[in-house]
Coordinates of C-alpha atoms and ligand atoms in Angstrom, one line a residue:
M47 CA 90.1 96.3 73.4
C48 CA 88.5 98.5 75.5
G49 CA 85.3 97.1 77.5
I50 CA 81.7 98.5 77.7
V51 CA 79.0 97.9 80.0
G52 CA 75.2 99.2 80.0
Y53 CA 72.4 98.3 82.4
V54 CA 68.7 99.4 82.2
G55 CA 66.6 97.9 84.9
S56 CA 65.5 98.7 88.4
Q57 CA 69.0 98.2 90.4
K58 CA 71.3 101.2 91.2
A59 CA 73.3 101.0 87.9
S60 CA 76.6 102.1 89.1
T61 CA 76.8 99.0 91.2
I62 CA 76.2 96.7 88.4
L63 CA 78.2 98.9 86.0
L64 CA 81.4 99.0 88.1
E65 CA 81.1 95.3 88.9
G66 CA 80.8 94.5 85.1
L67 CA 83.6 97.1 84.5
K68 CA 86.0 95.3 86.9
R69 CA 85.5 91.8 85.1
L70 CA 86.2 93.8 81.6
E71 CA 89.4 95.4 82.9
Y72 CA 91.6 93.0 81.1
R73 CA 90.4 94.4 77.7
G74 CA 92.3 98.0 78.4
Y75 CA 93.2 99.7 81.5
D76 CA 94.3 103.2 80.5
S77 CA 91.2 105.0 82.0
A78 CA 87.5 104.4 82.8
G79 CA 84.4 106.1 83.2
L80 CA 80.7 106.0 83.7
A81 CA 77.7 107.7 82.7
V82 CA 74.3 107.6 84.7
Q83 CA 70.8 109.0 84.0
Q84 CA 69.6 110.8 87.0
N85 CA 67.9 114.0 88.3
G86 CA 67.4 114.8 84.6
R87 CA 70.8 114.8 83.8
L88 CA 73.5 112.6 82.2
E89 CA 75.9 112.6 85.3
L90 CA 79.7 111.4 84.2
A91 CA 82.6 110.1 86.2
R92 CA 86.0 109.5 84.7
K93 CA 89.0 108.7 85.9
V94 CA 92.9 107.9 84.4
G95 CA 93.9 104.6 85.7
R96 CA 92.4 101.5 86.7
V97 CA 88.7 100.8 87.6
E98 CA 89.8 100.9 91.1
N99 CA 90.2 105.0 90.8
L100 CA 86.8 105.4 89.1
V101 CA 85.0 103.3 91.8
K102 CA 86.6 105.7 94.6
E103 CA 85.6 108.7 92.0
A104 CA 82.1 107.1 91.7
A105 CA 81.6 106.7 95.4
K106 CA 81.8 110.7 95.4
H107 CA 78.9 111.2 93.2
R108 CA 76.6 109.3 95.3
F109 CA 75.0 107.8 92.0
T110 CA 71.3 106.4 92.2
G111 CA 70.3 106.2 88.7
T112 CA 69.0 102.9 87.3
T113 CA 70.1 103.3 83.8
G114 CA 73.7 103.9 82.6
I115 CA 76.9 103.1 80.7
C116 CA 80.6 102.7 81.5
H117 CA 84.0 101.9 79.7
T118 CA 87.3 100.6 80.3
R119 CA 89.9 102.1 78.1
W120 CA 93.0 101.2 75.5
A121 CA 93.9 104.2 74.1
T122 CA 93.8 104.5 70.4
H123 CA 93.2 108.0 69.4
G124 CA 94.5 110.6 72.0
G125 CA 96.6 110.2 75.0
V126 CA 95.8 108.6 78.3
T127 CA 93.9 111.5 80.1
E128 CA 90.9 112.2 81.8
A129 CA 89.3 114.2 78.9
N130 CA 90.0 111.5 76.6
A131 CA 88.3 108.8 78.8
H132 CA 84.9 107.7 78.0
P133 CA 82.0 108.2 78.2
H134 CA 82.0 111.1 75.8
L135 CA 79.2 113.9 75.9
S136 CA 77.9 115.7 72.9
S137 CA 78.6 119.2 73.1
D138 CA 74.8 120.1 73.6
G139 CA 74.8 118.0 76.7
K140 CA 72.3 115.4 75.0
I141 CA 74.1 112.4 74.1
A142 CA 76.7 110.2 76.2
L143 CA 78.3 107.2 74.5
V144 CA 81.0 104.5 75.5
H145 CA 82.9 102.9 72.4
N146 CA 85.3 100.3 71.5
G147 CA 86.8 100.5 68.0
V148 CA 88.2 102.9 65.8
I149 CA 86.3 105.8 63.7
E150 CA 88.6 105.8 60.7
N151 CA 86.6 108.8 58.9
Y152 CA 86.6 110.8 62.5
A153 CA 88.3 113.8 61.0
A154 CA 85.8 114.4 58.0
I155 CA 82.9 114.1 60.6
K156 CA 84.7 116.6 62.9
K157 CA 85.1 118.9 59.7
F158 CA 81.3 118.8 59.1
L159 CA 80.4 119.3 62.7
L160 CA 82.7 122.2 63.7
P161 CA 80.8 124.8 61.5
K162 CA 77.3 123.5 62.9
G163 CA 78.4 124.8 66.5
Y164 CA 79.5 121.4 67.8
A165 CA 82.5 121.5 70.1
F166 CA 85.1 119.3 71.1
K167 CA 87.1 118.6 74.4
S168 CA 89.0 115.4 73.8
E169 CA 91.2 114.1 71.2
T170 CA 89.2 111.1 70.5
D171 CA 87.4 109.8 67.4
T172 CA 84.6 108.7 69.8
E173 CA 83.7 112.1 70.7
V174 CA 83.0 112.8 66.9
L175 CA 80.5 110.3 67.0
S176 CA 78.7 111.3 70.1
N177 CA 78.3 114.8 68.3
L178 CA 77.1 113.2 65.0
I179 CA 74.2 111.4 66.9
A180 CA 73.4 114.5 68.7
Y181 CA 73.2 116.3 65.3
H182 CA 70.9 113.8 64.0
Y183 CA 68.7 113.8 67.0
A184 CA 68.6 117.7 67.0
K185 CA 67.5 117.6 63.4
E186 CA 65.5 114.4 63.5
P187 CA 61.6 115.2 63.3
T188 CA 59.3 113.0 65.5
I189 CA 58.2 109.9 63.6
A190 CA 55.0 108.2 64.6
G191 CA 55.6 104.8 65.9
Q192 CA 59.4 105.3 66.0
S193 CA 62.2 106.4 68.3
R194 CA 63.7 109.3 67.6
F195 CA 66.9 108.6 69.9
L196 CA 67.4 105.1 67.8
E197 CA 66.8 106.8 64.5
S198 CA 69.4 109.4 65.0
V199 CA 72.1 106.5 66.2
R200 CA 71.5 104.6 63.1
K201 CA 71.6 107.9 61.0
A202 CA 74.6 108.5 62.5
L203 CA 76.1 105.1 61.8
R204 CA 75.4 104.9 58.5
H205 CA 78.1 107.7 57.8
V206 CA 80.8 105.8 59.9
E207 CA 84.0 104.1 58.5
G208 CA 85.7 101.7 60.8
T209 CA 84.7 99.4 63.7
Y210 CA 82.3 100.1 66.7
G211 CA 80.8 98.5 69.8
I212 CA 78.7 101.5 71.3
A213 CA 76.6 101.9 74.0
V214 CA 74.6 105.5 73.9
L215 CA 72.2 107.2 76.5
C216 CA 70.2 110.1 75.6
L217 CA 69.2 112.8 78.2
D218 CA 65.2 112.9 77.1
C219 CA 65.0 109.0 77.1
T220 CA 64.9 107.6 80.5
G221 CA 65.5 104.0 81.0
E222 CA 66.7 103.5 77.2
I223 CA 70.0 102.5 76.0
V224 CA 70.6 102.2 72.0
A225 CA 73.8 99.9 71.4
A226 CA 75.2 99.0 68.1
R227 CA 78.1 97.0 66.6
K228 CA 80.3 96.7 63.6
G229 CA 83.6 94.8 64.1
S230 CA 83.5 95.2 67.9
P231 CA 81.6 92.5 70.2
L232 CA 78.6 93.3 71.9
I233 CA 76.4 90.9 73.9
L234 CA 72.8 91.8 75.5
G235 CA 72.0 90.0 78.6
V236 CA 68.4 89.0 79.2
G237 CA 68.0 89.1 82.9
D238 CA 64.8 89.1 85.4
K239 CA 63.2 92.6 84.9
E240 CA 66.6 94.2 83.5
Y241 CA 69.1 94.1 80.6
I242 CA 73.2 94.3 80.6
L243 CA 75.2 95.0 77.8
A244 CA 78.4 94.1 77.8
S245 CA 81.4 93.7 75.4
D246 CA 82.0 89.9 76.6
V247 CA 80.0 87.4 78.8
S248 CA 82.2 87.7 81.7
A249 CA 80.7 91.1 82.7
L250 CA 77.2 90.1 82.8
V251 CA 77.0 86.3 83.7
S252 CA 76.7 86.8 87.2
R253 CA 73.5 88.5 86.6
T254 CA 72.2 86.4 83.8
Q255 CA 73.0 83.2 81.6
N256 CA 70.5 84.3 78.8
V257 CA 72.3 86.0 76.1
V258 CA 71.8 87.7 72.6
Y259 CA 75.2 88.0 70.4
L260 CA 74.8 90.7 68.4
K261 CA 75.8 90.9 65.0
D262 CA 77.6 93.3 62.7
G263 CA 75.2 95.9 61.3
E264 CA 72.8 95.4 64.3
V265 CA 71.3 98.1 66.4
V266 CA 69.6 97.0 69.9
H267 CA 67.2 99.6 71.7
V268 CA 66.9 98.5 75.1
T269 CA 63.9 100.2 77.1
P270 CA 62.9 99.2 80.7
K271 CA 60.3 96.5 79.5
Q272 CA 61.8 95.2 76.3
F273 CA 64.5 95.3 73.8
F274 CA 64.3 95.4 69.8
I275 CA 67.1 94.4 67.5
S276 CA 67.2 95.8 64.0
T277 CA 69.6 96.6 61.2
L278 CA 71.1 100.0 60.2
D279 CA 68.5 99.9 57.4
Q280 CA 65.6 99.5 59.6
E281 CA 64.9 95.9 59.0
D282 CA 63.6 94.0 62.1
V283 CA 65.7 91.1 63.5
S284 CA 64.3 88.1 65.3
P285 CA 66.4 87.7 68.5
V286 CA 68.4 84.2 69.2
V287 CA 68.7 84.0 73.1
D288 CA 71.5 81.6 73.8
Q289 CA 72.3 80.2 77.3
V290 CA 76.0 80.8 78.6
T291 CA 77.6 77.6 79.6
W292 CA 79.7 78.6 82.5
T293 CA 78.9 80.5 85.9
I294 CA 80.6 83.5 87.5
D295 CA 82.9 80.8 89.4
A296 CA 85.1 80.2 86.5
A297 CA 85.8 83.9 86.3
E298 CA 86.9 84.3 90.0
M299 CA 90.7 84.1 90.9
N300 CA 89.7 81.3 93.5
G301 CA 92.5 81.8 95.9
Y302 CA 95.4 82.2 93.4
A303 CA 97.6 85.1 93.3
H304 CA 97.0 85.9 89.7
F305 CA 94.6 84.8 86.9
M306 CA 97.9 83.9 85.0
E307 CA 98.7 81.6 87.9
K308 CA 95.3 80.0 88.0
E309 CA 95.0 79.6 84.6
I310 CA 98.5 77.7 84.3
F311 CA 97.4 75.5 87.2
E312 CA 93.9 74.9 85.6
Q313 CA 95.9 73.3 82.4
P314 CA 95.1 69.5 83.3
A315 CA 91.3 69.9 83.5
A316 CA 91.5 72.4 80.5
L317 CA 92.9 69.7 78.5
E318 CA 90.6 67.3 79.3
N319 CA 87.7 69.6 78.6
S320 CA 89.6 70.2 75.2
M321 CA 89.6 66.5 74.3
R322 CA 86.2 65.3 76.0
G323 CA 84.2 63.2 73.6
R324 CA 86.6 63.8 70.8
F325 CA 88.0 60.3 70.1
S326 CA 86.4 57.7 68.0
E327 CA 84.8 54.8 70.0
D328 CA 87.4 52.5 68.6
G329 CA 90.1 54.7 70.1
S330 CA 92.1 55.1 66.8
T331 CA 91.7 58.8 66.2
A332 CA 90.3 62.2 67.0
K333 CA 86.5 63.3 65.9
F334 CA 85.1 66.5 65.7
G335 CA 81.5 67.4 65.5
G336 CA 81.5 71.1 63.8
L337 CA 84.1 70.7 61.2
N338 CA 81.4 70.6 58.5
L339 CA 83.6 68.6 56.2
G340 CA 83.7 64.7 55.7
P341 CA 86.5 62.4 54.9
V342 CA 86.1 62.8 51.1
D343 CA 86.7 66.5 51.6
F344 CA 89.8 66.3 53.7
R345 CA 91.0 63.9 51.5
Q346 CA 90.9 66.1 48.7
I347 CA 92.8 69.0 50.5
D348 CA 96.3 69.8 49.2
R349 CA 97.6 72.1 51.8
F350 CA 96.4 73.6 55.2
V351 CA 96.9 77.3 55.7
F352 CA 96.9 78.3 59.5
L353 CA 96.4 81.9 60.7
G354 CA 96.8 83.6 63.8
C355 CA 98.5 86.3 65.8
G356 CA 100.8 86.4 68.9
T357 CA 100.6 83.2 70.9
A358 CA 97.8 81.8 68.6
W359 CA 100.5 82.0 65.8
H360 CA 102.9 79.9 67.7
S361 CA 100.2 77.2 68.2
C362 CA 99.7 77.3 64.4
L363 CA 103.4 76.5 63.9
V364 CA 103.2 73.4 66.2
A365 CA 100.2 72.5 64.2
E366 CA 102.2 72.6 61.0
H367 CA 104.9 70.4 62.8
L368 CA 102.5 67.7 63.6
I369 CA 100.3 67.9 60.4
E370 CA 103.2 67.6 58.3
R371 CA 105.1 64.8 60.3
F372 CA 102.2 62.6 60.8
A373 CA 99.8 63.3 58.2
R374 CA 102.2 64.4 55.6
V375 CA 100.3 67.1 54.3
P376 CA 102.1 70.5 53.5
V377 CA 101.2 73.2 55.7
E378 CA 101.9 77.1 55.6
V379 CA 101.6 79.1 58.6
D380 CA 101.2 83.2 58.2
Y381 CA 100.6 85.7 60.8
A382 CA 96.9 86.7 60.2
S383 CA 97.7 90.3 59.8
E384 CA 100.2 89.5 57.0
F385 CA 98.2 87.2 55.5
R386 CA 94.9 89.7 55.1
Y387 CA 97.1 92.0 52.9
R388 CA 99.8 90.2 51.2
N389 CA 97.8 88.4 48.5
A390 CA 99.3 85.4 48.6
P391 CA 99.2 82.8 46.0
L392 CA 97.3 79.9 46.9
S393 CA 97.1 76.0 45.9
G394 CA 93.9 74.3 44.1
N395 CA 92.5 73.0 47.3
P396 CA 93.8 74.5 50.3
L397 CA 91.9 74.4 53.7
F398 CA 92.1 77.4 56.4
F399 CA 92.1 77.3 60.1
V400 CA 92.2 80.4 61.9
M401 CA 93.4 80.2 65.9
S402 CA 92.1 82.6 68.1
Q403 CA 91.3 82.3 71.8
S404 CA 89.1 85.4 72.0
G405 CA 87.7 85.0 68.5
E406 CA 87.7 88.5 68.1
T407 CA 91.3 89.6 67.1
I408 CA 90.6 91.9 64.0
D409 CA 93.8 91.0 62.2
T410 CA 92.4 87.3 62.5
L411 CA 88.9 88.3 61.4
G412 CA 90.2 90.3 58.9
A413 CA 92.4 87.3 57.4
L414 CA 89.4 84.8 57.9
R415 CA 87.1 87.3 55.6
E416 CA 90.0 87.6 53.2
A417 CA 90.2 84.0 52.5
Q418 CA 86.3 83.3 52.3
R419 CA 86.3 86.1 49.9
K420 CA 88.4 84.2 47.5
G421 CA 86.2 81.3 47.9
Y422 CA 88.0 79.2 50.4
K423 CA 86.6 77.4 53.4
V424 CA 88.0 78.9 56.7
L425 CA 87.6 76.7 59.9
A426 CA 88.3 78.2 63.4
V427 CA 89.8 77.0 66.6
N428 CA 88.3 79.1 69.3
N429 CA 87.6 79.5 72.9
T430 CA 84.7 82.0 72.9
V431 CA 81.3 80.7 72.3
G432 CA 79.1 83.2 69.9
S433 CA 82.5 85.2 69.1
T434 CA 82.6 86.6 65.6
I435 CA 85.4 84.2 64.4
A436 CA 83.1 81.5 65.5
R437 CA 80.0 82.7 63.9
E438 CA 81.9 83.7 60.6
A439 CA 83.8 80.7 60.3
D440 CA 82.5 77.9 58.0
G441 CA 83.0 75.4 61.1
G442 CA 85.5 74.8 63.8
I443 CA 86.5 73.4 67.2
Y444 CA 85.6 74.8 70.2
Q445 CA 88.3 74.5 72.9
H446 CA 86.1 74.5 75.9
V447 CA 88.9 75.8 78.4
G448 CA 86.9 78.3 80.0
P449 CA 87.5 82.2 80.2
E450 CA 90.9 83.2 80.3
I451 CA 91.3 86.5 81.9
G452 CA 95.0 86.8 82.5
V453 CA 96.3 88.8 79.3
A454 CA 98.9 86.5 79.0
S455 CA 97.7 83.4 77.3
T456 CA 98.3 80.0 79.0
K457 CA 95.8 77.4 79.0
A458 CA 94.2 78.6 75.5
F459 CA 97.7 78.0 74.1
T460 CA 98.3 74.5 75.3
S461 CA 94.6 73.6 74.6
Q462 CA 95.2 74.9 70.9
L463 CA 98.4 72.7 70.8
L464 CA 96.3 69.7 71.9
I465 CA 93.7 70.3 69.2
G466 CA 96.3 71.0 66.6
A467 CA 97.8 67.2 67.7
M468 CA 94.2 65.9 67.5
L469 CA 93.7 67.4 64.1
A470 CA 97.1 66.0 62.8
L471 CA 95.9 62.4 63.9
H472 CA 92.6 63.2 62.4
V473 CA 93.9 64.0 58.9
A474 CA 96.6 61.5 59.3
R475 CA 94.2 58.5 59.9
M476 CA 92.5 59.6 56.6
R477 CA 95.4 59.0 55.0
D478 CA 98.6 57.1 55.7
M479 CA 98.3 56.4 59.5
S480 CA 97.5 52.7 60.4
F481 CA 95.0 52.0 63.1
A482 CA 97.8 50.5 65.7
D483 CA 99.7 53.9 65.1
G484 CA 96.3 55.5 65.5
V485 CA 95.3 53.8 69.0
E486 CA 99.1 54.7 70.1
F487 CA 98.7 58.1 69.3
V488 CA 95.0 58.6 70.9
S489 CA 96.4 56.8 74.1
A490 CA 99.5 59.4 74.4
L491 CA 96.8 62.5 73.8
K492 CA 94.8 61.0 76.7
K493 CA 97.9 61.0 79.1
A494 CA 98.6 64.7 78.7
P495 CA 96.5 66.0 81.4
D496 CA 98.6 63.7 83.8
L497 CA 101.9 64.4 82.1
V498 CA 101.0 68.4 82.7
R499 CA 99.9 67.6 86.3
E500 CA 103.4 66.1 86.5
A501 CA 105.3 68.7 85.3
L502 CA 103.4 71.5 87.3
K503 CA 105.0 69.9 90.4
Q504 CA 108.4 71.4 89.2
A505 CA 106.6 75.0 90.5
G506 CA 108.6 75.3 93.6
H507 CA 112.0 74.5 91.8
I508 CA 111.2 76.9 88.8
K509 CA 110.4 79.6 91.3
A510 CA 113.8 79.1 92.9
V511 CA 115.4 79.5 89.5
A512 CA 113.1 82.5 88.5
K513 CA 114.4 84.3 91.6
R514 CA 118.0 83.5 90.6
F515 CA 117.4 84.9 86.8
S516 CA 115.0 87.7 87.4
K517 CA 117.5 90.4 87.3
Y518 CA 118.8 90.0 83.9
N519 CA 117.5 92.1 81.0
D520 CA 117.9 89.8 78.1
M521 CA 117.3 86.2 77.7
L522 CA 117.2 83.8 74.7
F523 CA 114.7 80.8 74.2
L524 CA 116.4 77.8 72.0
G525 CA 114.4 74.8 70.7
R526 CA 114.2 72.7 67.7
L527 CA 111.7 71.1 65.6
S528 CA 108.3 71.2 67.4
L529 CA 109.8 73.0 70.3
F530 CA 111.2 75.9 68.5
P531 CA 107.5 77.4 68.4
I532 CA 107.6 76.8 72.3
A533 CA 111.0 79.0 72.7
L534 CA 109.0 81.5 70.7
E535 CA 106.2 81.3 73.2
G536 CA 108.6 81.3 76.2
A537 CA 110.1 84.5 75.0
L538 CA 106.8 86.2 74.3
K539 CA 105.7 85.2 77.9
L540 CA 108.7 86.6 79.3
K541 CA 108.8 89.6 77.3
E542 CA 105.0 90.7 77.9
I543 CA 104.7 90.3 81.4
S544 CA 108.2 91.0 82.9
Y545 CA 109.2 93.3 80.4
I546 CA 112.6 91.3 79.7
H547 CA 114.0 91.7 76.4
A548 CA 113.6 87.9 75.3
E549 CA 114.2 86.3 71.7
G550 CA 112.9 82.6 70.4
Y551 CA 115.3 81.0 68.0
P552 CA 115.8 77.5 66.8
A553 CA 118.5 76.3 68.8
A554 CA 120.9 75.5 65.6
E555 CA 120.3 79.3 64.2
M556 CA 121.9 80.6 67.1
K557 CA 125.3 80.4 65.8
H558 CA 124.2 82.5 62.6
G559 CA 124.0 85.6 64.5
P560 CA 122.4 85.5 68.0
I561 CA 125.5 84.1 69.7
A562 CA 126.9 87.6 69.3
L563 CA 124.7 88.5 72.2
I564 CA 125.7 85.7 74.8
N565 CA 128.0 86.9 77.7
E566 CA 127.6 86.8 81.6
Q567 CA 124.8 89.2 80.9
C568 CA 122.6 87.1 78.7
P569 CA 121.2 83.7 80.0
S570 CA 119.8 81.0 77.4
V571 CA 116.9 78.6 78.1
F572 CA 117.2 75.3 76.0
F573 CA 114.8 72.7 75.4
A574 CA 117.0 69.5 75.3
P575 CA 114.4 66.5 75.0
Q576 CA 115.1 62.9 74.6
G577 CA 115.6 61.9 70.9
E578 CA 117.7 62.2 67.7
I579 CA 118.4 65.9 68.4
F580 CA 119.2 65.7 71.7
N581 CA 123.2 65.7 71.2
K582 CA 122.8 68.5 68.8
V583 CA 121.0 70.6 71.4
V584 CA 123.9 69.9 73.9
S585 CA 126.5 71.2 71.3
S586 CA 124.6 74.4 71.1
M587 CA 124.3 74.7 75.0
Q588 CA 128.6 73.9 74.8
E589 CA 128.9 77.0 72.5
V590 CA 127.1 79.1 75.0
K591 CA 129.0 77.9 78.0
A592 CA 132.3 78.3 76.0
R593 CA 131.4 82.2 76.0
K594 CA 130.6 82.5 79.7
G595 CA 126.8 82.2 78.9
L596 CA 124.4 80.9 81.6
V597 CA 122.4 78.0 80.6
I598 CA 118.9 76.5 81.8
A599 CA 118.1 73.3 80.4
I600 CA 114.8 71.9 80.0
I601 CA 115.0 68.2 79.8
T602 CA 113.0 65.3 79.5
E603 CA 113.3 62.5 82.2
G604 CA 116.1 60.2 81.7
C605 CA 118.6 62.8 79.6
E606 CA 122.1 63.2 81.0
L607 CA 123.8 66.2 80.4
P608 CA 127.4 66.4 80.7
P609 CA 128.6 67.7 84.2
G610 CA 128.7 71.6 84.5
L611 CA 126.9 72.0 81.5
A612 CA 123.9 73.6 82.7
D613 CA 123.5 76.1 85.6
E614 CA 119.8 75.2 86.4
V615 CA 118.2 72.1 85.0
I616 CA 114.4 71.4 85.0
T617 CA 113.1 67.9 84.2
I618 CA 109.8 67.4 82.4
P619 CA 108.3 63.7 81.8
D620 CA 109.3 62.0 78.7
C621 CA 106.2 61.6 76.4
H622 CA 105.0 61.3 72.9
E623 CA 106.1 63.6 70.2
A624 CA 102.6 64.7 69.9
V625 CA 102.3 65.7 73.7
L626 CA 105.9 67.1 73.9
P627 CA 105.1 70.7 72.8
I628 CA 102.3 70.7 75.7
V629 CA 104.4 69.5 78.5
A630 CA 107.3 71.5 77.8
T631 CA 105.4 74.8 77.8
I632 CA 104.6 74.5 81.0
P633 CA 108.3 75.2 82.8
V634 CA 108.3 78.5 80.5
Q635 CA 105.1 79.7 81.5
L636 CA 106.0 79.2 85.4
L637 CA 109.4 81.0 84.8
S638 CA 107.9 83.8 83.3
Y639 CA 105.4 84.1 85.9
Y640 CA 107.8 83.6 88.8
I641 CA 110.1 86.0 87.1
A642 CA 107.6 88.7 86.5
C643 CA 106.2 88.3 90.0
E644 CA 109.9 88.6 91.6
R645 CA 110.0 91.9 89.4
G646 CA 106.8 93.3 90.9
C647 CA 105.3 93.5 87.6
D648 CA 101.5 93.4 87.4
V649 CA 101.1 90.0 85.8
D650 CA 97.6 90.1 84.8
K651 CA 97.6 93.4 83.2
P652 CA 100.8 94.1 81.7
R653 CA 101.8 97.6 80.3
N654 CA 100.2 98.4 76.9
L655 CA 98.5 95.5 76.4
A656 CA 95.0 94.5 76.4
K657 CA 93.5 90.8 76.3
S658 CA 91.5 90.9 72.7
V659 CA 93.2 93.1 70.1
T660 CA 90.2 94.5 68.3
V661 CA 92.0 97.5 66.1
E662 CA 94.5 96.8 63.7
Ligands
M6R921 O1 92.7 86.1 71.1 P1 93.7 85.4 70.2 O2 94.3 84.1 70.4 O3 93.6 85.8 68.8 O4 94.9 86.7 70.6 C1 96.0 86.5 69.9 C2 97.0 87.4 70.7 O5 96.7 88.7 70.7 C3 97.4 86.8 72.0 O6 97.7 85.6 71.8 C4 98.3 87.7 72.4 O7 99.8 87.4 71.9 C5 98.6 87.2 73.9 N1 99.0 88.6 74.8 C6 99.8 86.3 74.4 O8 99.9 85.9 75.5

């Protein structure tokens, strides 16, 4: 939530900052701003709305300076106004600061600063921090061999409760930025005679592949010639420079109308990447390099606990179904945000998994820390190399699907479903699953990319269905067993990008309440795959039809519905139970996408949302 970029080098900072900021816009898009050091001043431009508005505003300022910071905001404290947009300048004009996170004790700090003459123009928690740094800077005596600027940031942060990723400019320190993090991501790109700070790699990868992932509690002091990392307590930190494995091309739209569309159609390749090199040589099981647990450990586990938020929580529900079904080990799934506070009783030897595309979701990180605090091992399924969750987990599985930029998660979701299925196989093969069943399972999983390619061929038909159904304001998504979580996911996708009220339910639960919603104005999307529950789902459809409800049926090849029962039919390839949730996801992603387009919604940046939720 919120994106920050900083630049120190020899190029015009504003161009590089705005280019980076455009790539971070998916992290928040209420307002944006930048500050550049030039002509002995800290020059600011801020604008409500998208980065595009800031680009126009910045053009008026004729920025020429080579050091600067910028920010795209997702409002927490204070409304969406220019005064609340970052950067925030201290009232003595010495310090400019951009911030991602929440300063929880901002009221107490403000109370401390007001009698000392510091003034506040915004309603934000961030302005308090810029003034606190200015306060320490003003009273900090010069210490031989130490930067007064760096030390004043450190001193201020020692008094801060909450979370932050910050980048700070000081009027007196030309060509310098001090940046720090606690609970919000911050990465330093080490370029050719230049440094770029950013909330995520996509903002800097066009200039360098060499990055340092800052850790919580670390502060980096960047000067034109070098950077220096230390802790708040002045301990030196030796930097580890990592290489980013993808290039800027992966973060381009490449001819698609939206990132969401591109990411939907990237799914066959994404699934191939998620499974590459992860099957045993005898082709009977899945293997993962980074779990840090052997078969003996796995055999002793008496329960899995899966935690995540939003779409990732839906992936956890599918993993629960598949692990219980194939490995016969009990699984619990909890919202990460609930788990971290509800102090649930746990069994003797559970193994925790957290699922998170970004690896920065604060609730999932909080849940991971809570489980670790109780002494449990936590593994992560995560798409973002170097993310906080990836670094704090005891092991894990990278998804390798490349950057996901559309706020609505698509390719990360189906990749998590695949990894959940592979985990089910991995555990099942250590328990009761035979070699032959393992071989069959592996061969089914390997077919997933082609089956998804096949399902994507329905795009034209689904677009037409979407046109017909785009005017409705309510919709139900109904599925059973492993497709109940896909019903939840279909409803979430539709809600978040088209603002249509939608609910996901187990199909048989409909008659226990939601059936009251059914009329000509509330269509239902049913998942009716081949198999033991097909006829039961058909009965639920009949109940809807009997009440004049419209039915969109998603069926597998070979199924036959009674004539006239469905108003629209979408057919997906028939497949193995472990792959079905992946294939069944495709039509609901496309349906939501095309409905949102039909309604003229901003698909990649839906209102009130941000890609990575780093506040509670
Ligand atoms: O990065 P994460 O996977 O931890 O994100 C979790 C949710 O915030 C995320 O899935 C959210 O629900 C998406 N907007 C869904 O499309």
